[in-house]
XYZ file of C-alpha atoms in Angstrom:
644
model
C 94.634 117.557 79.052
C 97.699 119.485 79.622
C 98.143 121.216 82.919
C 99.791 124.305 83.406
C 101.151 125.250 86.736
C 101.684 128.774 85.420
C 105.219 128.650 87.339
C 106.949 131.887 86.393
C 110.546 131.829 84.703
C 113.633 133.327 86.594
C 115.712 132.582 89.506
C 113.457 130.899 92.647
C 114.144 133.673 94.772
C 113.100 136.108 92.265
C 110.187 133.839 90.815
C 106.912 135.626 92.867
C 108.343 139.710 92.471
C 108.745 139.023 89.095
C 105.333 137.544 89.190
C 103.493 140.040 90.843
C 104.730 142.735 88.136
C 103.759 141.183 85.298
C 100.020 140.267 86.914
C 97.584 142.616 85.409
C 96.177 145.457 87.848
C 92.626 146.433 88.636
C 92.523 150.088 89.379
C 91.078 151.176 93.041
C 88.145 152.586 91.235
C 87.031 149.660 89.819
C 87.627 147.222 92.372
C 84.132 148.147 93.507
C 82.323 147.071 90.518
C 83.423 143.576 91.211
C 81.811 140.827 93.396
C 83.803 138.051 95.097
C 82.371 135.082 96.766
C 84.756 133.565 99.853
C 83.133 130.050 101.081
C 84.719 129.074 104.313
C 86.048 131.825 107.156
C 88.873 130.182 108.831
C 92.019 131.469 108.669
C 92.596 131.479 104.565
C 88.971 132.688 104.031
C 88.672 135.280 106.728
C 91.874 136.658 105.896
C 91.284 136.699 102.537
C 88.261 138.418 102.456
C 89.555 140.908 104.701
C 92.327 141.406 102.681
C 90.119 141.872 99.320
C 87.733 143.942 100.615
C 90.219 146.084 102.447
C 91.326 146.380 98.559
C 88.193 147.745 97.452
C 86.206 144.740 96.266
C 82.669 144.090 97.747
C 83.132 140.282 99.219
C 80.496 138.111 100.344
C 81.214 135.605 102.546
C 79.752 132.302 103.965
C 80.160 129.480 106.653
C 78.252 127.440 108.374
C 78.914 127.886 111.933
C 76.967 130.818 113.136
C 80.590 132.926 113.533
C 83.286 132.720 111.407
C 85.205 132.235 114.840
C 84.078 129.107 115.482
C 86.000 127.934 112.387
C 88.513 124.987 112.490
C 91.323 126.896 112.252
C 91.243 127.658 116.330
C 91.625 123.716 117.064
C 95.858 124.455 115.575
C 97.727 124.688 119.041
C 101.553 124.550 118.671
C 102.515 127.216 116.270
C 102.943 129.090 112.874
C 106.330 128.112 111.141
C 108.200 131.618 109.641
C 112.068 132.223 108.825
C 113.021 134.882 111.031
C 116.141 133.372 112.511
C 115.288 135.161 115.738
C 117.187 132.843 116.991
C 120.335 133.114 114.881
C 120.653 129.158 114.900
C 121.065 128.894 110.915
C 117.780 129.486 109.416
C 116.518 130.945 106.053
C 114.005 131.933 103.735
C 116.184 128.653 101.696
C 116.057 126.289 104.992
C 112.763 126.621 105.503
C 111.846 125.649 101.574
C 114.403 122.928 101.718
C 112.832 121.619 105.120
C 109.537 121.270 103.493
C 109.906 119.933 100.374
C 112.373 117.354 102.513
C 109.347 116.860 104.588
C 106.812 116.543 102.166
C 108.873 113.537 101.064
C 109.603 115.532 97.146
C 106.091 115.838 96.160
C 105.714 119.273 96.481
C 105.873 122.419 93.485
C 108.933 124.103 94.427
C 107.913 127.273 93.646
C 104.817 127.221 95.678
C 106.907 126.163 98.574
C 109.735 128.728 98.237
C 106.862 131.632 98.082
C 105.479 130.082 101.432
C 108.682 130.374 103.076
C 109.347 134.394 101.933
C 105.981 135.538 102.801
C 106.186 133.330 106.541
C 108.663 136.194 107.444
C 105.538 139.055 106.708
C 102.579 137.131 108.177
C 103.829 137.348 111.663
C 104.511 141.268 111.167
C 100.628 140.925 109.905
C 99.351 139.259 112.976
C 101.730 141.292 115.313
C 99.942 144.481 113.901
C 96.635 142.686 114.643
C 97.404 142.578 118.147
C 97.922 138.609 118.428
C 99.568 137.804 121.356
C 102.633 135.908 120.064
C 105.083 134.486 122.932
C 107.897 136.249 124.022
C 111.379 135.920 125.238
C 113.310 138.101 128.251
C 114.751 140.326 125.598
C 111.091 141.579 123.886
C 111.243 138.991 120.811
C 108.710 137.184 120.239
C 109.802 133.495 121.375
C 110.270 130.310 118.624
C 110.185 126.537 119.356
C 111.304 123.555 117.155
C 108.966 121.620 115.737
C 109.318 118.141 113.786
C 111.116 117.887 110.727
C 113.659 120.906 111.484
C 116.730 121.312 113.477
C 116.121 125.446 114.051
C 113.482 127.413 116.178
C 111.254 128.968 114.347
C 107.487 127.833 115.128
C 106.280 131.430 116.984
C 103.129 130.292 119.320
C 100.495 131.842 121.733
C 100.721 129.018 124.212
C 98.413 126.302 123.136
C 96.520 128.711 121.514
C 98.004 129.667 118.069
C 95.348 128.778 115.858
C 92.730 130.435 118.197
C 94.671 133.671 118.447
C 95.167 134.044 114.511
C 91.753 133.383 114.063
C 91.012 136.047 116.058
C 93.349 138.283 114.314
C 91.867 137.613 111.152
C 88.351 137.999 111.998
C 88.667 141.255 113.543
C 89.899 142.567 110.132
C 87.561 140.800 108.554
C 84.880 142.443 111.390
C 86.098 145.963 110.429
C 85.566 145.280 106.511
C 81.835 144.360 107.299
C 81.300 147.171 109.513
C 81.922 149.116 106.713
C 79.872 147.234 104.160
C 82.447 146.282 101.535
C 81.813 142.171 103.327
C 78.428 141.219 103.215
C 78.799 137.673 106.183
C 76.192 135.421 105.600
C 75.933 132.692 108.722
C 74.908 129.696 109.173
C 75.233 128.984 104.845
C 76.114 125.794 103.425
C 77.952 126.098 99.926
C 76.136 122.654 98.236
C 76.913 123.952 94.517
C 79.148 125.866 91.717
C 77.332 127.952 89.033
C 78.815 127.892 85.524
C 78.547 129.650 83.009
C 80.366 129.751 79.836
C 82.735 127.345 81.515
C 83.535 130.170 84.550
C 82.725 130.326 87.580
C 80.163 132.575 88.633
C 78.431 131.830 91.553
C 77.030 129.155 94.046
C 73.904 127.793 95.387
C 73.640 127.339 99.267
C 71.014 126.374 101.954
C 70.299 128.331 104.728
C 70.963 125.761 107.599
C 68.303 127.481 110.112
C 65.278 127.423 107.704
C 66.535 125.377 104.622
C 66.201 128.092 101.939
C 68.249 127.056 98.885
C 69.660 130.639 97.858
C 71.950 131.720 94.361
C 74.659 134.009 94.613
C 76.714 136.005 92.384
C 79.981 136.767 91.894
C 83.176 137.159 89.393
C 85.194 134.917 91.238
C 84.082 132.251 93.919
C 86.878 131.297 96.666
C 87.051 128.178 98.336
C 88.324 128.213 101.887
C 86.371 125.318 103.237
C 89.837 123.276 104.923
C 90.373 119.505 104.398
C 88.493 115.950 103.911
C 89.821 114.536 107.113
C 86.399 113.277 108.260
C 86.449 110.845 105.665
C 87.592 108.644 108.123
C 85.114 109.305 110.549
C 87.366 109.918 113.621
C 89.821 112.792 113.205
C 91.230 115.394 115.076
C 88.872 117.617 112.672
C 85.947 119.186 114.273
C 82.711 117.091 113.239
C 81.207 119.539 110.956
C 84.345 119.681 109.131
C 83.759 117.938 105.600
C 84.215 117.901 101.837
C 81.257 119.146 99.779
C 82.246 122.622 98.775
C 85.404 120.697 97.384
C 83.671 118.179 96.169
C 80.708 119.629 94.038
C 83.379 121.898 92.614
C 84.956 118.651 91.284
C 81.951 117.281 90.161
C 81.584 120.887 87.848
C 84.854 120.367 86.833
C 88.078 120.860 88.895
C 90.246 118.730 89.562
C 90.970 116.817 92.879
C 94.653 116.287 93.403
C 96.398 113.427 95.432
C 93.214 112.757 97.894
C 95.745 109.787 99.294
C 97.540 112.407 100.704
C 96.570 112.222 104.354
C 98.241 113.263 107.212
C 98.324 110.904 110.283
C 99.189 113.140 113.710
C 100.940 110.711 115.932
C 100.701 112.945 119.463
C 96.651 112.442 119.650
C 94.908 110.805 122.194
C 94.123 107.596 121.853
C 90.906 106.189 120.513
C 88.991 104.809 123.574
C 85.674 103.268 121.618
C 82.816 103.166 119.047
C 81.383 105.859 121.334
C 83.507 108.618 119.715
C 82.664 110.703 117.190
C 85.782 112.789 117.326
C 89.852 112.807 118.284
C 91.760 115.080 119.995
C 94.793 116.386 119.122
C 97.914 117.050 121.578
C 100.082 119.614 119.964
C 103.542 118.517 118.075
C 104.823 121.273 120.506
C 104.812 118.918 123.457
C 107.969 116.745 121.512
C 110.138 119.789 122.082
C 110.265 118.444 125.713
C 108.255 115.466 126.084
C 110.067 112.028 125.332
C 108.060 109.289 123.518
C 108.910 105.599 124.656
C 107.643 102.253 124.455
C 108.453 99.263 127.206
C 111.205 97.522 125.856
C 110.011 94.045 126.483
C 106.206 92.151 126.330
C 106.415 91.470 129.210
C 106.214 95.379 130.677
C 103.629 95.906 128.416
C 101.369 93.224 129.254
C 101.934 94.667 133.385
C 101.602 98.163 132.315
C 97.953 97.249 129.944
C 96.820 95.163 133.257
C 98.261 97.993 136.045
C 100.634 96.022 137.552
C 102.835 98.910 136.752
C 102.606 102.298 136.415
C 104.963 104.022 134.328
C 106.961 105.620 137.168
C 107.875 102.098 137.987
C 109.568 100.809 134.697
C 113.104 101.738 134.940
C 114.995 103.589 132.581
C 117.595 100.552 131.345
C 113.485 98.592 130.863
C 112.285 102.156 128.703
C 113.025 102.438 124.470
C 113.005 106.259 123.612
C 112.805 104.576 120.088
C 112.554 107.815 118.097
C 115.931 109.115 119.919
C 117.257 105.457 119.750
C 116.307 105.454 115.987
C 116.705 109.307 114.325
C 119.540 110.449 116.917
C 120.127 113.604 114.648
C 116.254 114.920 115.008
C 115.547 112.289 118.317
C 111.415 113.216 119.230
C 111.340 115.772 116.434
C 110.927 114.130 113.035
C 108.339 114.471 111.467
C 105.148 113.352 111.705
C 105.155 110.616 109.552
C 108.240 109.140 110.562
C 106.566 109.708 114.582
C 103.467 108.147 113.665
C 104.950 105.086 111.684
C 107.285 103.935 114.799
C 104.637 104.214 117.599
C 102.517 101.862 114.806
C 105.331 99.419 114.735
C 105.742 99.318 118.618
C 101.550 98.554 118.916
C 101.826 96.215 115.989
C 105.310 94.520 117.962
C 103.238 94.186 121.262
C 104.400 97.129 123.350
C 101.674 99.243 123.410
C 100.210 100.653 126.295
C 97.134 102.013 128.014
C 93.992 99.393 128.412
C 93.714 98.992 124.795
C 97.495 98.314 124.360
C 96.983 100.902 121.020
C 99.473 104.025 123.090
C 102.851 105.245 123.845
C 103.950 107.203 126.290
C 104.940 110.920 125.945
C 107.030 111.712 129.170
C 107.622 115.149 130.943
C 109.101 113.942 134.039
C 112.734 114.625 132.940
C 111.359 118.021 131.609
C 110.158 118.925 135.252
C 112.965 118.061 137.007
C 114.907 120.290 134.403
C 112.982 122.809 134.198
C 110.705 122.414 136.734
C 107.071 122.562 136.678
C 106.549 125.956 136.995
C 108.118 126.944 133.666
C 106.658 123.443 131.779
C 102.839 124.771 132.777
C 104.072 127.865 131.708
C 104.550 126.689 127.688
C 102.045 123.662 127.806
C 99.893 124.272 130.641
C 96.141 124.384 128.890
C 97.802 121.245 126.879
C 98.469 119.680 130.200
C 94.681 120.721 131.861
C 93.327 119.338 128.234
C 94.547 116.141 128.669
C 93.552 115.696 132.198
C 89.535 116.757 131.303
C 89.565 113.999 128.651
C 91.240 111.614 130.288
C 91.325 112.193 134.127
C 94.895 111.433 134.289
C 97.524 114.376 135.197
C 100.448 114.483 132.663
C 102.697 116.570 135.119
C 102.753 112.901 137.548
C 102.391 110.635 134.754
C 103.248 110.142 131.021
C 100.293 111.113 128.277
C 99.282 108.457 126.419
C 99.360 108.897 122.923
C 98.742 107.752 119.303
C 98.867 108.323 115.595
C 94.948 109.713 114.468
C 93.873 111.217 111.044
C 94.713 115.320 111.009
C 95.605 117.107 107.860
C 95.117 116.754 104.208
C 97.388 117.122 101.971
C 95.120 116.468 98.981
C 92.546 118.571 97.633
C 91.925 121.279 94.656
C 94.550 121.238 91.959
C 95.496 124.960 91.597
C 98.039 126.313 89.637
C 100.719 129.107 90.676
C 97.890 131.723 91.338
C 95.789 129.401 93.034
C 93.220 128.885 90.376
C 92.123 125.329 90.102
C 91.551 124.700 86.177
C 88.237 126.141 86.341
C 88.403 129.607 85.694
C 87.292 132.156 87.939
C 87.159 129.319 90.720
C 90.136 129.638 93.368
C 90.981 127.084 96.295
C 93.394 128.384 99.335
C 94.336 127.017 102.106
C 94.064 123.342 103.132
C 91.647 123.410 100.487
C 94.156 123.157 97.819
C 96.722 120.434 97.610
C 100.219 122.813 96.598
C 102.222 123.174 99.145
C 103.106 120.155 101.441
C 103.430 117.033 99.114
C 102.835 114.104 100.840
C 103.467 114.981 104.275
C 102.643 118.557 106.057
C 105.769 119.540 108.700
C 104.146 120.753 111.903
C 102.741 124.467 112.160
C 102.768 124.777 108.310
C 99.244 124.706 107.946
C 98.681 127.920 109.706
C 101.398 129.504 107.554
C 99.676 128.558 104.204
C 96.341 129.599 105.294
C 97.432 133.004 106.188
C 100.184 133.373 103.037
C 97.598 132.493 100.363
C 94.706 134.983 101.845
C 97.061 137.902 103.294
C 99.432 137.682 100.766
C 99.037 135.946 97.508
C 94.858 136.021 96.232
C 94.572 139.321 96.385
C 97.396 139.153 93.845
C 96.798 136.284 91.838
C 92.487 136.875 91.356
C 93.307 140.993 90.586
C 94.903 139.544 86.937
C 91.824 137.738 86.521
C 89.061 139.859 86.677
C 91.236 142.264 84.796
C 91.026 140.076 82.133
C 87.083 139.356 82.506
C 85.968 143.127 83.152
C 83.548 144.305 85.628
C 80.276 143.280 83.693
C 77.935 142.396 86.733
C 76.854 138.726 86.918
C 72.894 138.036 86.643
C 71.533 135.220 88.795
C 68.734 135.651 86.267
C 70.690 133.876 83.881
C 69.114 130.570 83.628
C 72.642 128.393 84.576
C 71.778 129.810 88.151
C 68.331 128.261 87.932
C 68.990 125.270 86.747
C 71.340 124.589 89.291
C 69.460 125.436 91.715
C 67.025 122.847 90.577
C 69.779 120.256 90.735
C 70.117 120.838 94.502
C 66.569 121.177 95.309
C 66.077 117.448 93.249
C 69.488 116.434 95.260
C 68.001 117.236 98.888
C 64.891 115.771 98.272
C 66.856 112.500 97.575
C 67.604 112.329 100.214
C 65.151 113.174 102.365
C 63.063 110.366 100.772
C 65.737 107.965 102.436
C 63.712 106.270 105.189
C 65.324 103.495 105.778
C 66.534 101.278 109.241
C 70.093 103.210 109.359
C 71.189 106.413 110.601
C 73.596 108.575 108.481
C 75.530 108.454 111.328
C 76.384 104.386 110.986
C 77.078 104.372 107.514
C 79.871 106.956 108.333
C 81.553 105.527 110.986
C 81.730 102.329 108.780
C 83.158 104.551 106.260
C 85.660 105.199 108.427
C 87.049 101.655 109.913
C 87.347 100.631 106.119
C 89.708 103.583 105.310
C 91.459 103.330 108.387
C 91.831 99.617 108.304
C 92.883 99.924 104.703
C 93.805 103.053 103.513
C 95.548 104.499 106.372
C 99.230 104.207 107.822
C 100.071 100.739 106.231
C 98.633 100.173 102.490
C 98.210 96.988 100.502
C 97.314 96.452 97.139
C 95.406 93.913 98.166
C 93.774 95.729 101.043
C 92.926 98.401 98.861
C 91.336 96.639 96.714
C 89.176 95.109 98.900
C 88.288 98.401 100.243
C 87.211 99.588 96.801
C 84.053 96.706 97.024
C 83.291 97.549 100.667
C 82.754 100.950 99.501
C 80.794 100.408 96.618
C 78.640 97.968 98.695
C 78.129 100.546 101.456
C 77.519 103.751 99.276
C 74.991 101.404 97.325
C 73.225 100.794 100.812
C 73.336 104.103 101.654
C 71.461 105.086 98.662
C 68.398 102.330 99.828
C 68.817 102.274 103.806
C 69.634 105.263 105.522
C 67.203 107.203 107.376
C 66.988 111.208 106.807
C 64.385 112.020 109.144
C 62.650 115.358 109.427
C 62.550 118.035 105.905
C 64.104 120.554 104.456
C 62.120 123.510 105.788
C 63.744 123.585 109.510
C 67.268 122.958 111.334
C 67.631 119.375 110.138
C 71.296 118.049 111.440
C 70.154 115.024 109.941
C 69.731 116.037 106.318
C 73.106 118.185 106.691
C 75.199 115.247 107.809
C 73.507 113.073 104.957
C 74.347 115.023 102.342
C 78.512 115.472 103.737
C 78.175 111.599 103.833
C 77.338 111.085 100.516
C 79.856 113.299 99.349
C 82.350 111.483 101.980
C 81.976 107.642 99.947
C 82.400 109.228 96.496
C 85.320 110.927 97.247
C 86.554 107.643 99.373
C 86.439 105.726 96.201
C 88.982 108.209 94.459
C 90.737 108.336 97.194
C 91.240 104.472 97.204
C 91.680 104.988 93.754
C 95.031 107.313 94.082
C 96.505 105.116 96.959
C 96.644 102.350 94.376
C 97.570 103.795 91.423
C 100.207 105.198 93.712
C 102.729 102.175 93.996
C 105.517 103.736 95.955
C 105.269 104.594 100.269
C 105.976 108.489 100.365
C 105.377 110.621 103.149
C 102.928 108.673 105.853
C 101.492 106.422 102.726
C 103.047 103.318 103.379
C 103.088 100.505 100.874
C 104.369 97.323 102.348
C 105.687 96.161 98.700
C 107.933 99.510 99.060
C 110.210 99.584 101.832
C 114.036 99.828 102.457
C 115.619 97.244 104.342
C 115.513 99.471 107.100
C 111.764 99.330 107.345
C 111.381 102.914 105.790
C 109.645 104.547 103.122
C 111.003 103.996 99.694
C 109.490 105.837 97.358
C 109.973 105.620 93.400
C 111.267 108.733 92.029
C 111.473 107.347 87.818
C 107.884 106.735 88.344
C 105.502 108.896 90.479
C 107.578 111.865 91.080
C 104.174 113.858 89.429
C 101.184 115.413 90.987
C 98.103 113.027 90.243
C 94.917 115.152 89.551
C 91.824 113.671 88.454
C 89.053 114.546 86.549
C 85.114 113.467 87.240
C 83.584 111.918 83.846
C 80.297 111.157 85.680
C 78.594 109.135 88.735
C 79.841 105.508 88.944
C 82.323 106.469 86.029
C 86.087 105.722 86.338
C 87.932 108.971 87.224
C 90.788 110.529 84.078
C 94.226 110.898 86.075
C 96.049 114.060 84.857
C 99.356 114.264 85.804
C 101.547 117.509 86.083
C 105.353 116.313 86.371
C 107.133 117.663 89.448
C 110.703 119.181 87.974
C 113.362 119.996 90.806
C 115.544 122.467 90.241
C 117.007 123.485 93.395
C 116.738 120.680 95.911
C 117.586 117.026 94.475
C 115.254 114.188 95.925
C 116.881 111.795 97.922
C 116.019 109.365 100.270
C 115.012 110.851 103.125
C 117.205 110.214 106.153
C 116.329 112.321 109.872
C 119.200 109.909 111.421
């Protein structure tokens, strides 16, 4: 099958303007007659349902916390990226495309990208008008910091509170659009299925999570804003309900899942301390503009600073590698995250790790005190700071944080073309939902940026020259495609409620996770994938015969909920091992071991994989069809990445 990107002709500056003229229009009085479905509320959903319904369209809109505030989006601390050159230090509109697609290692649509960088510069007038309380400096601008992967300023923040703060923005327009009736919110709604009909989309099936009724819905377009696959590994940064079913069933209907490999590993998290978890936290990127990260220079340190013969204060500097500044002088603590989280791997793996576990580095803010003192640090980081101390009872302002790479962002997700439609018409994916816009690695306080671009600013485009092209006809959930998959659902939950076996859901998940980690995470094999290929088979095979669902359908049943996400979790593991080896090349944070430079860094082959790999379901226990669309750069030429 032939995929088309539907990447407009023209000059790349000119590429979306021209675009948006030749979209067809729907006319303000007919915008009413249509439906649209948003599933998810975070910052692409909620912004794009505000934004459709502030258009005229009547939007319904679903998630399963019991406020759309309480979606992900709030855990993003450090910032939203945007080319304002407040700063006048160099940037662009063109910087900030060529810093991505640099960052996402070349496996990135260009012209996605450069329409994320010239809409960055209107989403913070957006959220401005909104009342978010972006920083500011002495002079009344609103205040920038650098973030990895870029040598300007121009990641605009609300403390540590970013995410939380856009969120906010976005929901009260989204409040004022259901206060006047044009969103209908539904709470407290699992998506758990796509309707088709005719090959559209036209609706989904969901159950009511506080007394299990499986409900249809209409619509002439369905939206899904339901954020990344994360929890695949079990611990993430991601909050715990966060998950991949939405996605998932779509795929299983019939769009495709692009590059699931793709996952972004955060290296400023702290440190796994046990089974016990069930989550990580994340420290914001933010804290490399002045922390330093640094290893002990010799095995010896390390085994007195793992044992507390030493505390960090003690080891002195000439005894101290700063091996990112040693390393990547040019970008020193801020390269990117993959780069980050590969050398404090390599420092673990060499022996000089830290912390009881000896799986840490330090991040250091004791020259940043006595610089800036600690006064003005607290002042930029200071809920960071408190954070770290509640989880870990140790103060960062006396002592270095202890950090490490964890699981974050996806990269992967719904193939979507130029409008955001995945190949299903009628079905659309933003956000972190969708794979487009950060290849194989996501620079730091992008993810807020495409969230906010593809609701504010490009779907209520890009879904206006659909249902143009559909009309207004209203959508019947009498229409027996509705029914039947309804029925599928129903037969699907009482699957696995039937499970009563020794196991809890929970179990099988977190074994889930240590295979994916162990071989499907930082460092790849093809032998280690392979492996992990069985060991999921095996597990999702025991799944199917020994986990226990307990209670039923009829009631809040946390049980059933997380069952069903787990399910989805080892099918989509399997692809996901699937892509890594297909994919024989390190790119990004995927590292092969067969594919480095002599250097010890990525090296990834451009003759061969320089394509987006999106695959197609052909049924349960049925090898997936890869699809691939070429990636063609025109305006930045792929080279080997160097941050030295």
């Amino acid at each position: 099958m032939s995929l088309d990107a539907k990447i407009p002709q023209g000059p790349l500056a000119e590429k979306w303007s021209k675009h948006k003229f030749n979209l067809k229009l729907v006319n303000p009085a007919n915008k009413r007659k249509y439906d649209i479905i948003v599933v998810g509320t975070g910052l692409a959903g909620a912004s794009a349902a505000a934004s459709l319904a502030e258009l005229g369209y009547n939007v319904k809109a679903f998630c399963f916390q019991d406020s759309p505030r309480r979606a992900h989006s709030i855990a993003a601390q450090g910032g939203i990226n945007a080319a304002k050159n407040y700063q006048n230090d160099g940037d662009s509109v063109y910087r900030l495309f060529y810093d991505t697609i640099k960052g996402g290692d070349y496996r990135s649509r260009e012209a996605n990208v450069y329409r994320l960088a010239e809409v960055s510069v209107n989403i913070i007038d957006q959220c401005v008008a909104q009342g978010v309380p972006f920083a500011r400096e002495y002079g009344g601008l609103l205040d920038n910091r650098s973030f990895g992967g870029a040598q300007v300023s121009r990641t605009f923040y609300a403390r540590g509170q970013t995410g939380q703060q856009l969120l906010l923005g976005a929901y009260s327009a989204l409040n004022r659009q259901i206060h006047k009736g044009k969103v209908k919110m539904y709470t407290r709604t699992e998506m758990l299925d796509v309707v088709m009909i005719d090959g559209h989309a036209k609706g989904i099936v969901t159950r009511n999570l506080v007394n299990g009724q499986i409900e249809t819905h209409s619509g002439h377009a369905v939206l899904l804003c339901t954020g990344g696959y994360g929890n695949v590994f079990y611990l993430s940064t991601n909050a715990i309900g966060s998950n991949v079913t939405a996605a998932w069933r779509a795929h299983k209907r019939g769009a495709f899942f692009a590059n699931p490999c793709y996952t972004q590993i955060h290296p400023t998290c702290i440190p796994v301390t046990g089974d016990h978890q069930s989550k990580l936290t994340l420290m914001s990127e933010s804290l490399r503009n002045d922390g330093r990260v640094w290893a002990p220079k010799t095995h010896e340190i390390a085994e007195k600073l793992r044992t507390k013969q030493l505390t960090a204060a003690q080891v002195a500097e000439q005894d101290r590698d700063y091996f990112l500044e040693r390393k990547y002088p040019a970008f020193g603590n801020l390269v990117p995250r993959d780069v980050a989280s590969r050398n404090a791997k390599e420092m673990v793996d060499d022996g000089r790790g830290v912390g009881g576990s000896g799986i840490a580095v330090f991040l250091d803010f004791a020259d940043a005190i006595k610089r800036l003192g600690k006064e003005t640090v607290s002042a930029k980081y200071g809920n960071l700071f408190d954070m770290y101390y509640q989880i870990t009872n140790e103060d960062p302002y006396t002592q270095p944080m202890r950090i490490y790479p964890a699981v974050h962002y996806t990269m992967g997700g719904l193939w979507v073309d130029y409008n955001l439609s995945t190949n299903v018409p009628g079905l659309y994916a933003l956000g972190e939902c969708n794979f487009s816009d950060h290849g194989a690695n996501r620079l730091g306080a992008s993810a807020l940026m495409q969230g906010l671009a593809d609701g504010y600013f490009v779907i209520p485009y890009t879904v206006g020259d659909y249902l143009a092209s559909i009309g207004p006809k209203p959508v019947d959930t009498n229409h027996p495609a509705f029914e039947q998959t309804k029925k599928e659902v129903t037969d699907r939950i009482a699957k696995l409620l039937a499970l009563k076996g020794t196991k809890t859901v929970n179990e099988y998940h977190r074994e889930l996770g240590h295979i994916m980690w162990e071989y499907c995470g930082m460092a790849r094999t093809e032998e280690g994938l392979t492996k992990a290929k069985g060991l999921i088979r095996e597990l999702r095979e025991d799944f199917w015969k020994n986990a226990l669902v307990v209670g039923q359908n009829e009631e809040v049943n946390n049980s059933l909920e997380r069952a069903g996400r787990v399910a989805d979790f080892l099918e989509l593991s399997e692809l996901t091992v699937d892509d890594a080896l297909m994919r024989k090349e390190s790119c990004g944070g995927h590292f092969r071991l067969e594919s480095q430079t002599e250097e010890g860094e990525a090296l990834r082959n451009d003759d061969v994989f320089s394509f987006v790999a999106a695959w197609q379901y052909k049924g349960d226990n049925q090898p997936e069809e890869l699809h691939k669309e070429a990636l063609n750069f025109e305006f930045v030429h792929p080279s080997q990445r160097s941050y030295k």
